[in-house]
Amino acid sequence: MTTIISLDGGLGRIITAIPALLKYHKNNPDKEWYIMIPGWDFVTWSIPELQEKTFNPDSKGSFDLYWKADHIISPEPYRLPAYYRNEISLREAFDICINNSTDHSDLPPMQLNISTPEKRKAYEIIEEAKSKHKKSKTIVLQPYGSTATPHPSGIFDDSLRSIPKPMLDYFIKELSKDYNLIFMGAKEFHDVRTYKPDPDPNLREWAAIIGAADYFVGCDSCGQHMCKALNKSASVVIAGTHSVNVTYDGFHIIERDVEFYPDSMRISGFQAHMSSRLNEPRIEFTQKEIETSYQEIIKKIEGNRKVEVSKPKEVSGIKYT
C-alpha cells in the first residue's frame, strides 16, 4: 500500500509539518509513502528520513507516484475546530491531520538541516553586512508577511500580519544604531537603513542566515518558523493571527492586550476579512508599547544592558499598516 501526504500553503506551514512527518515515518517503518510539496520541496533536504520521500508535483514523472498510490492524505489544519478556536498550534494540528493523534508528547522538535554550502553563503552575507554597517552583532529583520502590498501612501497588510509602520520605523531607527540589520523581504519593500543582500538569497540560504545571525525580529511569516526550527531566539509581532496557533513558547511575542477575533482562513474568505477588520485595534500600538517592546528586544539580545530610548516627533496621518 502506497500513501502520499500532500501538503500545500505557505513555507511556514510546511516547516511546521516536519515534526508530524517525522512521527509518521517512525510509526510506519515498513510503509511505502511519499510527501508532495508544491514549490517548497526543498524544505526536507538534508533530513535523512524525509529527503528522498519528497517530490514536487511539477517534476517530470511525479504523476506516476499518484497513479500507484492507494491512499492520499491532504492535511488542512485551518479546518480543525481546535485550531480555529485557538486551542492548538500548527505543529499540533498537523499531528492530528497526518497521524490522527491528539497526543503530541512524542512529536519531534521543529527542525531544518542546513548544508555546509548554505552555511558558507550565510557567513559571507553577514560579513558583508558587517563591512557596511560596522557593528559586531547582526539582526535579521523580516517586517512583512506575504499579504503586504505597496500603495502610494505606504506598505499595507490588510491581514494584519506585518509590523505596523510606526513600530517598524522606530525599530529600524533605534536598532541600526547598535546592530547590523539584514532585511529579509521583497526588494521593492527594502528600507535603505538596512542591508539587503543582492542577489536575493534563496529561502534555504535565508534559513542559514537566520541560523548564523545573533537575533531575529519579524512578523507571522516564514522567518519565525525558521528560527524555531534552528533553535534561535526571536521577537515576533502578532496581530491578525493568534499566538497559540502560529508562534512558539520561548519567543518574545509583541502583542497588544486587546481582544482577538478568530480568523476563518480557508473556511470563509468573507468571515476572515471581517475578523481582520475587528482585529485592527491589535495593530494600533501606542508609542509607549512600541518603546517597551524595543527595550525587551534589547534585553533578549544583551541581557540587562541599559537602553536609551529616543523620543519620536509626533506624526499625524495614516498609522495603520
PDB file of C-alpha atoms in Angstrom:
ATOM      1  CA  MET A   1       0.000   0.000   0.000  1.00  0.00           C
ATOM      2  CA  THR A   2       1.390   3.389  -1.029  1.00  0.00           C
ATOM      3  CA  THR A   3       0.461   6.641   0.715  1.00  0.00           C
ATOM      4  CA  ILE A   4       1.073  10.207  -0.413  1.00  0.00           C
ATOM      5  CA  ILE A   5       0.903  13.079   2.058  1.00  0.00           C
ATOM      6  CA  SER A   6       0.030  16.140   0.004  1.00  0.00           C
ATOM      7  CA  LEU A   7       0.990  19.438   1.649  1.00  0.00           C
ATOM      8  CA  ASP A   8       0.152  22.927   0.433  1.00  0.00           C
ATOM      9  CA  GLY A   9       0.151  26.531   1.624  1.00  0.00           C
ATOM     10  CA  GLY A  10       2.983  28.838   2.597  1.00  0.00           C
ATOM     11  CA  LEU A  11       6.513  27.884   3.549  1.00  0.00           C
ATOM     12  CA  GLY A  12       5.859  28.415   7.265  1.00  0.00           C
ATOM     13  CA  ARG A  13       3.071  25.825   7.211  1.00  0.00           C
ATOM     14  CA  ILE A  14       5.376  23.309   5.559  1.00  0.00           C
ATOM     15  CA  ILE A  15       8.105  23.836   8.164  1.00  0.00           C
ATOM     16  CA  THR A  16       5.596  23.258  10.979  1.00  0.00           C
ATOM     17  CA  ALA A  17       4.536  19.970   9.357  1.00  0.00           C
ATOM     18  CA  ILE A  18       8.021  18.444   9.590  1.00  0.00           C
ATOM     19  CA  PRO A  19       7.625  17.068  13.158  1.00  0.00           C
ATOM     20  CA  ALA A  20       4.391  15.281  12.191  1.00  0.00           C
ATOM     21  CA  LEU A  21       6.070  13.858   9.077  1.00  0.00           C
ATOM     22  CA  LEU A  22       8.965  12.526  11.169  1.00  0.00           C
ATOM     23  CA  LYS A  23       6.468  10.984  13.589  1.00  0.00           C
ATOM     24  CA  TYR A  24       4.647   9.343  10.668  1.00  0.00           C
ATOM     25  CA  HIS A  25       7.953   7.907   9.453  1.00  0.00           C
ATOM     26  CA  LYS A  26       8.715   6.489  12.887  1.00  0.00           C
ATOM     27  CA  ASN A  27       5.253   4.954  13.278  1.00  0.00           C
ATOM     28  CA  ASN A  28       5.190   3.407   9.791  1.00  0.00           C
ATOM     29  CA  PRO A  29       8.641   1.884   9.260  1.00  0.00           C
ATOM     30  CA  ASP A  30       7.507  -0.645   6.658  1.00  0.00           C
ATOM     31  CA  LYS A  31       5.091   1.519   4.681  1.00  0.00           C
ATOM     32  CA  GLU A  32       5.844   2.961   1.266  1.00  0.00           C
ATOM     33  CA  TRP A  33       4.951   6.647   1.436  1.00  0.00           C
ATOM     34  CA  TYR A  34       5.848   9.965  -0.125  1.00  0.00           C
ATOM     35  CA  ILE A  35       5.429  13.697   0.508  1.00  0.00           C
ATOM     36  CA  MET A  36       4.173  16.039  -2.212  1.00  0.00           C
ATOM     37  CA  ILE A  37       5.032  19.733  -1.691  1.00  0.00           C
ATOM     38  CA  PRO A  38       4.359  22.235  -4.490  1.00  0.00           C
ATOM     39  CA  GLY A  39       7.124  24.830  -4.610  1.00  0.00           C
ATOM     40  CA  TRP A  40       8.681  24.117  -1.215  1.00  0.00           C
ATOM     41  CA  ASP A  41      10.013  20.572  -1.663  1.00  0.00           C
ATOM     42  CA  PHE A  42      13.495  21.823  -0.689  1.00  0.00           C
ATOM     43  CA  VAL A  43      12.338  22.138   2.950  1.00  0.00           C
ATOM     44  CA  THR A  44      13.107  18.470   3.654  1.00  0.00           C
ATOM     45  CA  TRP A  45      16.562  18.477   2.047  1.00  0.00           C
ATOM     46  CA  SER A  46      19.253  17.095   4.369  1.00  0.00           C
ATOM     47  CA  ILE A  47      16.672  15.430   6.635  1.00  0.00           C
ATOM     48  CA  PRO A  48      17.550  11.737   6.112  1.00  0.00           C
ATOM     49  CA  GLU A  49      14.091  10.365   6.879  1.00  0.00           C
ATOM     50  CA  LEU A  50      12.296  12.752   4.502  1.00  0.00           C
ATOM     51  CA  GLN A  51      14.559  13.976   1.699  1.00  0.00           C
ATOM     52  CA  GLU A  52      14.160  11.036  -0.670  1.00  0.00           C
ATOM     53  CA  LYS A  53      10.437  10.739   0.011  1.00  0.00           C
ATOM     54  CA  THR A  54       9.671  14.320  -1.043  1.00  0.00           C
ATOM     55  CA  PHE A  55       8.715  15.398  -4.549  1.00  0.00           C
ATOM     56  CA  ASN A  56       7.359  18.442  -6.342  1.00  0.00           C
ATOM     57  CA  PRO A  57       4.182  17.767  -8.373  1.00  0.00           C
ATOM     58  CA  ASP A  58       5.604  19.895 -11.197  1.00  0.00           C
ATOM     59  CA  SER A  59       8.512  17.493 -11.674  1.00  0.00           C
ATOM     60  CA  LYS A  60       8.532  15.123 -14.625  1.00  0.00           C
ATOM     61  CA  GLY A  61       7.115  11.720 -13.695  1.00  0.00           C
ATOM     62  CA  SER A  62       5.519  12.859 -10.453  1.00  0.00           C
ATOM     63  CA  PHE A  63       2.064  11.714 -11.532  1.00  0.00           C
ATOM     64  CA  ASP A  64       3.395   8.153 -11.703  1.00  0.00           C
ATOM     65  CA  LEU A  65       3.569   8.197  -7.897  1.00  0.00           C
ATOM     66  CA  TYR A  66      -0.031   9.356  -7.722  1.00  0.00           C
ATOM     67  CA  TRP A  67      -1.093   6.673 -10.187  1.00  0.00           C
ATOM     68  CA  LYS A  68       0.120   3.865  -7.970  1.00  0.00           C
ATOM     69  CA  ALA A  69      -0.976   5.449  -4.680  1.00  0.00           C
ATOM     70  CA  ASP A  70      -3.679   3.721  -2.636  1.00  0.00           C
ATOM     71  CA  HIS A  71      -4.186   6.492  -0.100  1.00  0.00           C
ATOM     72  CA  ILE A  72      -3.849  10.290  -0.198  1.00  0.00           C
ATOM     73  CA  ILE A  73      -3.621  12.369   2.987  1.00  0.00           C
ATOM     74  CA  SER A  74      -4.336  16.079   2.422  1.00  0.00           C
ATOM     75  CA  PRO A  75      -3.835  17.807   5.786  1.00  0.00           C
ATOM     76  CA  GLU A  76      -5.725  21.048   6.377  1.00  0.00           C
ATOM     77  CA  PRO A  77      -5.027  22.303   9.899  1.00  0.00           C
ATOM     78  CA  TYR A  78      -7.037  25.510   9.448  1.00  0.00           C
ATOM     79  CA  ARG A  79     -10.261  23.482   9.285  1.00  0.00           C
ATOM     80  CA  LEU A  80      -9.751  21.758  12.633  1.00  0.00           C
ATOM     81  CA  PRO A  81     -12.114  23.170  15.305  1.00  0.00           C
ATOM     82  CA  ALA A  82      -9.342  23.101  17.917  1.00  0.00           C
ATOM     83  CA  TYR A  83      -7.206  25.210  15.578  1.00  0.00           C
ATOM     84  CA  TYR A  84      -9.655  27.924  14.633  1.00  0.00           C
ATOM     85  CA  ARG A  85     -10.734  28.104  18.287  1.00  0.00           C
ATOM     86  CA  ASN A  86      -7.071  28.930  19.065  1.00  0.00           C
ATOM     87  CA  GLU A  87      -6.522  25.868  21.247  1.00  0.00           C
ATOM     88  CA  ILE A  88      -3.633  24.195  19.367  1.00  0.00           C
ATOM     89  CA  SER A  89      -0.617  25.144  17.281  1.00  0.00           C
ATOM     90  CA  LEU A  90       0.025  24.436  13.613  1.00  0.00           C
ATOM     91  CA  ARG A  91       2.577  21.820  14.655  1.00  0.00           C
ATOM     92  CA  GLU A  92      -0.049  20.023  16.765  1.00  0.00           C
ATOM     93  CA  ALA A  93      -2.724  20.434  14.108  1.00  0.00           C
ATOM     94  CA  PHE A  94      -0.544  18.677  11.540  1.00  0.00           C
ATOM     95  CA  ASP A  95      -0.064  15.831  14.021  1.00  0.00           C
ATOM     96  CA  ILE A  96      -3.833  15.409  14.183  1.00  0.00           C
ATOM     97  CA  CYS A  97      -4.245  15.572  10.403  1.00  0.00           C
ATOM     98  CA  ILE A  98      -1.325  13.311   9.472  1.00  0.00           C
ATOM     99  CA  ASN A  99      -1.077  10.881  12.393  1.00  0.00           C
ATOM    100  CA  ASN A 100      -4.651  11.027  13.720  1.00  0.00           C
ATOM    101  CA  SER A 101      -3.097  11.725  17.107  1.00  0.00           C
ATOM    102  CA  THR A 102      -4.069  14.130  19.864  1.00  0.00           C
ATOM    103  CA  ASP A 103      -1.114  13.032  21.995  1.00  0.00           C
ATOM    104  CA  HIS A 104       1.608  15.422  20.890  1.00  0.00           C
ATOM    105  CA  SER A 105       4.126  14.478  23.577  1.00  0.00           C
ATOM    106  CA  ASP A 106       6.033  12.275  21.114  1.00  0.00           C
ATOM    107  CA  LEU A 107       6.321  14.894  18.370  1.00  0.00           C
ATOM    108  CA  PRO A 108       9.948  15.526  17.388  1.00  0.00           C
ATOM    109  CA  PRO A 109      11.170  19.112  17.678  1.00  0.00           C
ATOM    110  CA  MET A 110      10.942  21.591  14.838  1.00  0.00           C
ATOM    111  CA  GLN A 111      13.962  21.233  12.590  1.00  0.00           C
ATOM    112  CA  LEU A 112      15.713  22.286   9.398  1.00  0.00           C
ATOM    113  CA  ASN A 113      19.058  20.857   8.362  1.00  0.00           C
ATOM    114  CA  ILE A 114      21.357  23.422   6.759  1.00  0.00           C
ATOM    115  CA  SER A 115      24.114  22.297   4.382  1.00  0.00           C
ATOM    116  CA  THR A 116      27.747  23.396   4.503  1.00  0.00           C
ATOM    117  CA  PRO A 117      27.492  25.494   1.287  1.00  0.00           C
ATOM    118  CA  GLU A 118      24.421  27.248   2.711  1.00  0.00           C
ATOM    119  CA  LYS A 119      26.246  27.999   5.956  1.00  0.00           C
ATOM    120  CA  ARG A 120      29.172  29.374   3.987  1.00  0.00           C
ATOM    121  CA  LYS A 121      26.868  31.645   1.973  1.00  0.00           C
ATOM    122  CA  ALA A 122      25.260  32.890   5.196  1.00  0.00           C
ATOM    123  CA  TYR A 123      28.660  33.708   6.659  1.00  0.00           C
ATOM    124  CA  GLU A 124      29.585  35.710   3.554  1.00  0.00           C
ATOM    125  CA  ILE A 125      26.347  37.729   3.690  1.00  0.00           C
ATOM    126  CA  ILE A 126      26.709  38.514   7.391  1.00  0.00           C
ATOM    127  CA  GLU A 127      30.310  39.591   6.843  1.00  0.00           C
ATOM    128  CA  GLU A 128      29.153  41.870   4.023  1.00  0.00           C
ATOM    129  CA  ALA A 129      26.543  43.420   6.342  1.00  0.00           C
ATOM    130  CA  LYS A 130      29.226  43.965   8.982  1.00  0.00           C
ATOM    131  CA  SER A 131      31.541  45.621   6.459  1.00  0.00           C
ATOM    132  CA  LYS A 132      28.798  48.094   5.506  1.00  0.00           C
ATOM    133  CA  HIS A 133      27.311  48.903   8.920  1.00  0.00           C
ATOM    134  CA  LYS A 134      30.388  48.348  11.135  1.00  0.00           C
ATOM    135  CA  LYS A 135      28.574  46.702  14.073  1.00  0.00           C
ATOM    136  CA  SER A 136      29.559  43.498  15.876  1.00  0.00           C
ATOM    137  CA  LYS A 137      26.111  41.885  16.141  1.00  0.00           C
ATOM    138  CA  THR A 138      23.613  41.167  13.392  1.00  0.00           C
ATOM    139  CA  ILE A 139      19.818  41.016  13.396  1.00  0.00           C
ATOM    140  CA  VAL A 140      17.683  39.593  10.606  1.00  0.00           C
ATOM    141  CA  LEU A 141      14.580  41.740  10.153  1.00  0.00           C
ATOM    142  CA  GLN A 142      11.506  40.347   8.367  1.00  0.00           C
ATOM    143  CA  PRO A 143       8.830  43.032   8.756  1.00  0.00           C
ATOM    144  CA  TYR A 144       6.314  41.987   6.115  1.00  0.00           C
ATOM    145  CA  GLY A 145       4.077  38.972   5.649  1.00  0.00           C
ATOM    146  CA  SER A 146       3.193  37.595   2.224  1.00  0.00           C
ATOM    147  CA  THR A 147      -0.032  39.625   2.114  1.00  0.00           C
ATOM    148  CA  ALA A 148       1.687  43.021   2.393  1.00  0.00           C
ATOM    149  CA  THR A 149       1.220  45.208  -0.690  1.00  0.00           C
ATOM    150  CA  PRO A 150       2.619  48.602  -1.784  1.00  0.00           C
ATOM    151  CA  HIS A 151       0.352  51.657  -2.030  1.00  0.00           C
ATOM    152  CA  PRO A 152       1.051  55.342  -2.758  1.00  0.00           C
ATOM    153  CA  SER A 153       0.795  56.064   0.985  1.00  0.00           C
ATOM    154  CA  GLY A 154       2.988  53.177   2.102  1.00  0.00           C
ATOM    155  CA  ILE A 155       3.136  49.395   2.506  1.00  0.00           C
ATOM    156  CA  PHE A 156      -0.065  47.931   3.935  1.00  0.00           C
ATOM    157  CA  ASP A 157      -1.128  44.482   5.078  1.00  0.00           C
ATOM    158  CA  ASP A 158      -4.888  44.091   5.363  1.00  0.00           C
ATOM    159  CA  SER A 159      -4.458  40.708   7.074  1.00  0.00           C
ATOM    160  CA  LEU A 160      -2.547  42.466   9.911  1.00  0.00           C
ATOM    161  CA  ARG A 161       0.369  40.040   9.706  1.00  0.00           C
ATOM    162  CA  SER A 162       3.098  42.647   9.158  1.00  0.00           C
ATOM    163  CA  ILE A 163       4.872  45.017  11.538  1.00  0.00           C
ATOM    164  CA  PRO A 164       2.986  48.353  11.546  1.00  0.00           C
ATOM    165  CA  LYS A 165       4.847  51.330  10.084  1.00  0.00           C
ATOM    166  CA  PRO A 166       5.278  53.425  13.282  1.00  0.00           C
ATOM    167  CA  MET A 167       6.735  50.406  15.094  1.00  0.00           C
ATOM    168  CA  LEU A 168       8.926  49.391  12.150  1.00  0.00           C
ATOM    169  CA  ASP A 169      10.304  52.906  11.711  1.00  0.00           C
ATOM    170  CA  TYR A 170      11.145  53.119  15.408  1.00  0.00           C
ATOM    171  CA  PHE A 171      12.753  49.663  15.493  1.00  0.00           C
ATOM    172  CA  ILE A 172      14.930  50.374  12.449  1.00  0.00           C
ATOM    173  CA  LYS A 173      15.979  53.807  13.720  1.00  0.00           C
ATOM    174  CA  GLU A 174      16.978  52.506  17.146  1.00  0.00           C
ATOM    175  CA  LEU A 175      18.342  49.068  16.278  1.00  0.00           C
ATOM    176  CA  SER A 176      20.501  50.384  13.426  1.00  0.00           C
ATOM    177  CA  LYS A 177      22.495  52.428  15.968  1.00  0.00           C
ATOM    178  CA  ASP A 178      23.995  49.287  17.521  1.00  0.00           C
ATOM    179  CA  TYR A 179      23.346  46.385  15.149  1.00  0.00           C
ATOM    180  CA  ASN A 180      23.756  45.346  11.549  1.00  0.00           C
ATOM    181  CA  LEU A 181      20.215  44.912  10.185  1.00  0.00           C
ATOM    182  CA  ILE A 182      19.725  42.446   7.331  1.00  0.00           C
ATOM    183  CA  PHE A 183      16.412  42.993   5.542  1.00  0.00           C
ATOM    184  CA  MET A 184      14.515  39.800   4.671  1.00  0.00           C
ATOM    185  CA  GLY A 185      11.794  40.651   2.184  1.00  0.00           C
ATOM    186  CA  ALA A 186      10.923  41.894  -1.271  1.00  0.00           C
ATOM    187  CA  LYS A 187      13.387  44.266  -2.928  1.00  0.00           C
ATOM    188  CA  GLU A 188      10.698  46.896  -3.515  1.00  0.00           C
ATOM    189  CA  PHE A 189       9.955  46.978   0.250  1.00  0.00           C
ATOM    190  CA  HIS A 190      13.575  47.456   1.285  1.00  0.00           C
ATOM    191  CA  ASP A 191      14.391  50.199   3.789  1.00  0.00           C
ATOM    192  CA  VAL A 192      17.771  51.732   2.901  1.00  0.00           C
ATOM    193  CA  ARG A 193      18.752  51.885   6.572  1.00  0.00           C
ATOM    194  CA  THR A 194      19.075  48.093   6.432  1.00  0.00           C
ATOM    195  CA  TYR A 195      21.285  45.795   4.349  1.00  0.00           C
ATOM    196  CA  LYS A 196      19.563  43.888   1.558  1.00  0.00           C
ATOM    197  CA  PRO A 197      21.648  41.071   0.020  1.00  0.00           C
ATOM    198  CA  ASP A 198      21.860  41.285  -3.755  1.00  0.00           C
ATOM    199  CA  PRO A 199      21.117  38.954  -5.429  1.00  0.00           C
ATOM    200  CA  ASP A 200      18.423  37.831  -3.037  1.00  0.00           C
ATOM    201  CA  PRO A 201      19.343  34.568  -1.280  1.00  0.00           C
ATOM    202  CA  ASN A 202      17.111  31.568  -1.825  1.00  0.00           C
ATOM    203  CA  LEU A 203      14.933  30.517   1.095  1.00  0.00           C
ATOM    204  CA  ARG A 204      17.288  27.813   2.332  1.00  0.00           C
ATOM    205  CA  GLU A 205      20.075  30.396   2.347  1.00  0.00           C
ATOM    206  CA  TRP A 206      17.797  32.732   4.287  1.00  0.00           C
ATOM    207  CA  ALA A 207      17.339  29.989   6.867  1.00  0.00           C
ATOM    208  CA  ALA A 208      21.121  29.696   7.088  1.00  0.00           C
ATOM    209  CA  ILE A 209      21.450  33.482   7.542  1.00  0.00           C
ATOM    210  CA  ILE A 210      18.912  33.383  10.382  1.00  0.00           C
ATOM    211  CA  GLY A 211      20.815  30.492  11.906  1.00  0.00           C
ATOM    212  CA  ALA A 212      24.095  32.416  11.784  1.00  0.00           C
ATOM    213  CA  ALA A 213      22.746  35.797  12.930  1.00  0.00           C
ATOM    214  CA  ASP A 214      22.588  36.938  16.550  1.00  0.00           C
ATOM    215  CA  TYR A 215      18.831  37.588  16.629  1.00  0.00           C
ATOM    216  CA  PHE A 216      15.637  37.765  14.586  1.00  0.00           C
ATOM    217  CA  VAL A 217      12.864  40.381  14.623  1.00  0.00           C
ATOM    218  CA  GLY A 218       9.843  39.656  12.483  1.00  0.00           C
ATOM    219  CA  CYS A 219       6.175  39.007  11.987  1.00  0.00           C
ATOM    220  CA  ASP A 220       3.955  35.996  11.404  1.00  0.00           C
ATOM    221  CA  SER A 221       5.830  34.750   8.356  1.00  0.00           C
ATOM    222  CA  CYS A 222       8.304  32.018   7.431  1.00  0.00           C
ATOM    223  CA  GLY A 223      11.283  33.580   9.218  1.00  0.00           C
ATOM    224  CA  GLN A 224       9.918  32.932  12.699  1.00  0.00           C
ATOM    225  CA  HIS A 225       9.306  29.251  11.836  1.00  0.00           C
ATOM    226  CA  MET A 226      12.879  29.003  10.552  1.00  0.00           C
ATOM    227  CA  CYS A 227      14.012  30.476  13.882  1.00  0.00           C
ATOM    228  CA  LYS A 228      12.215  27.804  15.864  1.00  0.00           C
ATOM    229  CA  ALA A 229      13.490  25.037  13.592  1.00  0.00           C
ATOM    230  CA  LEU A 230      17.046  26.308  14.084  1.00  0.00           C
ATOM    231  CA  ASN A 231      16.650  26.910  17.846  1.00  0.00           C
ATOM    232  CA  LYS A 232      17.221  30.651  17.538  1.00  0.00           C
ATOM    233  CA  SER A 233      15.787  33.466  19.653  1.00  0.00           C
ATOM    234  CA  ALA A 234      13.242  35.852  18.169  1.00  0.00           C
ATOM    235  CA  SER A 235      10.892  38.760  18.762  1.00  0.00           C
ATOM    236  CA  VAL A 236       7.681  38.330  16.768  1.00  0.00           C
ATOM    237  CA  VAL A 237       4.877  40.847  16.237  1.00  0.00           C
ATOM    238  CA  ILE A 238       1.430  39.219  16.305  1.00  0.00           C
ATOM    239  CA  ALA A 239      -1.855  40.958  15.477  1.00  0.00           C
ATOM    240  CA  GLY A 240      -4.012  39.340  12.777  1.00  0.00           C
ATOM    241  CA  THR A 241      -3.270  35.783  13.899  1.00  0.00           C
ATOM    242  CA  HIS A 242      -3.246  34.120  17.308  1.00  0.00           C
ATOM    243  CA  SER A 243      -0.016  33.374  19.156  1.00  0.00           C
ATOM    244  CA  VAL A 244      -1.210  29.911  20.252  1.00  0.00           C
ATOM    245  CA  ASN A 245      -1.710  28.913  16.627  1.00  0.00           C
ATOM    246  CA  VAL A 246       1.285  30.367  14.866  1.00  0.00           C
ATOM    247  CA  THR A 247       4.193  31.045  17.196  1.00  0.00           C
ATOM    248  CA  TYR A 248       6.203  29.412  19.968  1.00  0.00           C
ATOM    249  CA  ASP A 249       6.972  29.233  23.678  1.00  0.00           C
ATOM    250  CA  GLY A 250      10.267  30.928  24.420  1.00  0.00           C
ATOM    251  CA  PHE A 251       9.831  33.640  21.807  1.00  0.00           C
ATOM    252  CA  HIS A 252       9.340  37.272  22.757  1.00  0.00           C
ATOM    253  CA  ILE A 253       5.800  37.881  21.496  1.00  0.00           C
ATOM    254  CA  ILE A 254       4.919  41.507  20.763  1.00  0.00           C
ATOM    255  CA  GLU A 255       1.145  41.671  21.049  1.00  0.00           C
ATOM    256  CA  ARG A 256      -1.429  44.176  22.239  1.00  0.00           C
ATOM    257  CA  ASP A 257      -3.622  43.193  25.175  1.00  0.00           C
ATOM    258  CA  VAL A 258      -6.891  43.543  23.278  1.00  0.00           C
ATOM    259  CA  GLU A 259      -9.485  41.002  22.192  1.00  0.00           C
ATOM    260  CA  PHE A 260      -8.698  38.663  19.291  1.00  0.00           C
ATOM    261  CA  TYR A 261     -11.440  37.746  16.840  1.00  0.00           C
ATOM    262  CA  PRO A 262     -10.745  34.263  15.415  1.00  0.00           C
ATOM    263  CA  ASP A 263      -9.838  34.013  11.766  1.00  0.00           C
ATOM    264  CA  SER A 264     -11.612  31.599   9.419  1.00  0.00           C
ATOM    265  CA  MET A 265      -8.907  31.330   6.780  1.00  0.00           C
ATOM    266  CA  ARG A 266      -9.578  28.518   4.274  1.00  0.00           C
ATOM    267  CA  ILE A 267     -13.142  28.202   5.599  1.00  0.00           C
ATOM    268  CA  SER A 268     -14.732  31.541   4.784  1.00  0.00           C
ATOM    269  CA  GLY A 269     -12.829  34.276   2.984  1.00  0.00           C
ATOM    270  CA  PHE A 270     -15.527  36.803   3.808  1.00  0.00           C
ATOM    271  CA  GLN A 271     -15.500  35.958   7.509  1.00  0.00           C
ATOM    272  CA  ALA A 272     -11.701  36.118   7.530  1.00  0.00           C
ATOM    273  CA  HIS A 273     -11.912  39.630   6.078  1.00  0.00           C
ATOM    274  CA  MET A 274     -14.481  40.685   8.672  1.00  0.00           C
ATOM    275  CA  SER A 275     -12.360  39.261  11.511  1.00  0.00           C
ATOM    276  CA  SER A 276      -9.394  41.278  10.285  1.00  0.00           C
ATOM    277  CA  ARG A 277     -11.452  44.450  10.427  1.00  0.00           C
ATOM    278  CA  LEU A 278     -12.413  43.725  14.045  1.00  0.00           C
ATOM    279  CA  ASN A 279      -8.771  42.916  14.844  1.00  0.00           C
ATOM    280  CA  GLU A 280      -7.450  46.267  13.607  1.00  0.00           C
ATOM    281  CA  PRO A 281      -7.042  47.639  17.171  1.00  0.00           C
ATOM    282  CA  ARG A 282      -4.480  44.865  17.727  1.00  0.00           C
ATOM    283  CA  ILE A 283      -2.102  46.552  15.262  1.00  0.00           C
ATOM    284  CA  GLU A 284      -2.533  50.084  16.663  1.00  0.00           C
ATOM    285  CA  PHE A 285       0.401  50.048  19.083  1.00  0.00           C
ATOM    286  CA  THR A 286       0.884  53.141  21.232  1.00  0.00           C
ATOM    287  CA  GLN A 287       4.274  54.827  21.351  1.00  0.00           C
ATOM    288  CA  LYS A 288       4.750  53.554  24.893  1.00  0.00           C
ATOM    289  CA  GLU A 289       4.013  49.980  23.763  1.00  0.00           C
ATOM    290  CA  ILE A 290       6.499  50.364  20.902  1.00  0.00           C
ATOM    291  CA  GLU A 291       9.221  51.624  23.241  1.00  0.00           C
ATOM    292  CA  THR A 292       8.544  48.849  25.769  1.00  0.00           C
ATOM    293  CA  SER A 293       8.763  46.244  23.015  1.00  0.00           C
ATOM    294  CA  TYR A 294      12.048  47.699  21.823  1.00  0.00           C
ATOM    295  CA  GLN A 295      13.505  47.609  25.333  1.00  0.00           C
ATOM    296  CA  GLU A 296      12.501  43.951  25.633  1.00  0.00           C
ATOM    297  CA  ILE A 297      14.223  43.161  22.319  1.00  0.00           C
ATOM    298  CA  ILE A 298      17.451  44.661  23.651  1.00  0.00           C
ATOM    299  CA  LYS A 299      17.147  42.652  26.861  1.00  0.00           C
ATOM    300  CA  LYS A 300      16.735  39.478  24.818  1.00  0.00           C
ATOM    301  CA  ILE A 301      19.907  40.276  22.889  1.00  0.00           C
ATOM    302  CA  GLU A 302      22.079  41.889  25.549  1.00  0.00           C
ATOM    303  CA  GLY A 303      20.687  40.875  28.910  1.00  0.00           C
ATOM    304  CA  ASN A 304      20.025  43.794  31.254  1.00  0.00           C
ATOM    305  CA  ARG A 305      22.076  46.429  29.437  1.00  0.00           C
ATOM    306  CA  LYS A 306      20.528  49.862  29.922  1.00  0.00           C
ATOM    307  CA  VAL A 307      18.654  51.068  26.851  1.00  0.00           C
ATOM    308  CA  GLU A 308      18.392  54.677  25.795  1.00  0.00           C
ATOM    309  CA  VAL A 309      15.010  55.381  24.248  1.00  0.00           C
ATOM    310  CA  SER A 310      14.613  58.179  21.705  1.00  0.00           C
ATOM    311  CA  LYS A 311      11.515  60.306  21.946  1.00  0.00           C
ATOM    312  CA  PRO A 312       9.929  60.486  18.483  1.00  0.00           C
ATOM    313  CA  LYS A 313       8.284  63.511  16.944  1.00  0.00           C
ATOM    314  CA  GLU A 314       4.512  63.499  16.808  1.00  0.00           C
ATOM    315  CA  VAL A 315       3.377  62.231  13.423  1.00  0.00           C
ATOM    316  CA  SER A 316      -0.125  62.693  12.047  1.00  0.00           C
ATOM    317  CA  GLY A 317      -1.811  60.805   9.224  1.00  0.00           C
ATOM    318  CA  ILE A 318      -2.098  57.118   8.418  1.00  0.00           C
ATOM    319  CA  LYS A 319      -0.590  54.880  11.092  1.00  0.00           C
ATOM    320  CA  TYR A 320      -2.121  51.523  10.236  1.00  0.00           C
ATOM    321  CA  THR A 321      -0.076  49.203   8.027  1.00  0.00           C
TER     322      THR A 321
END
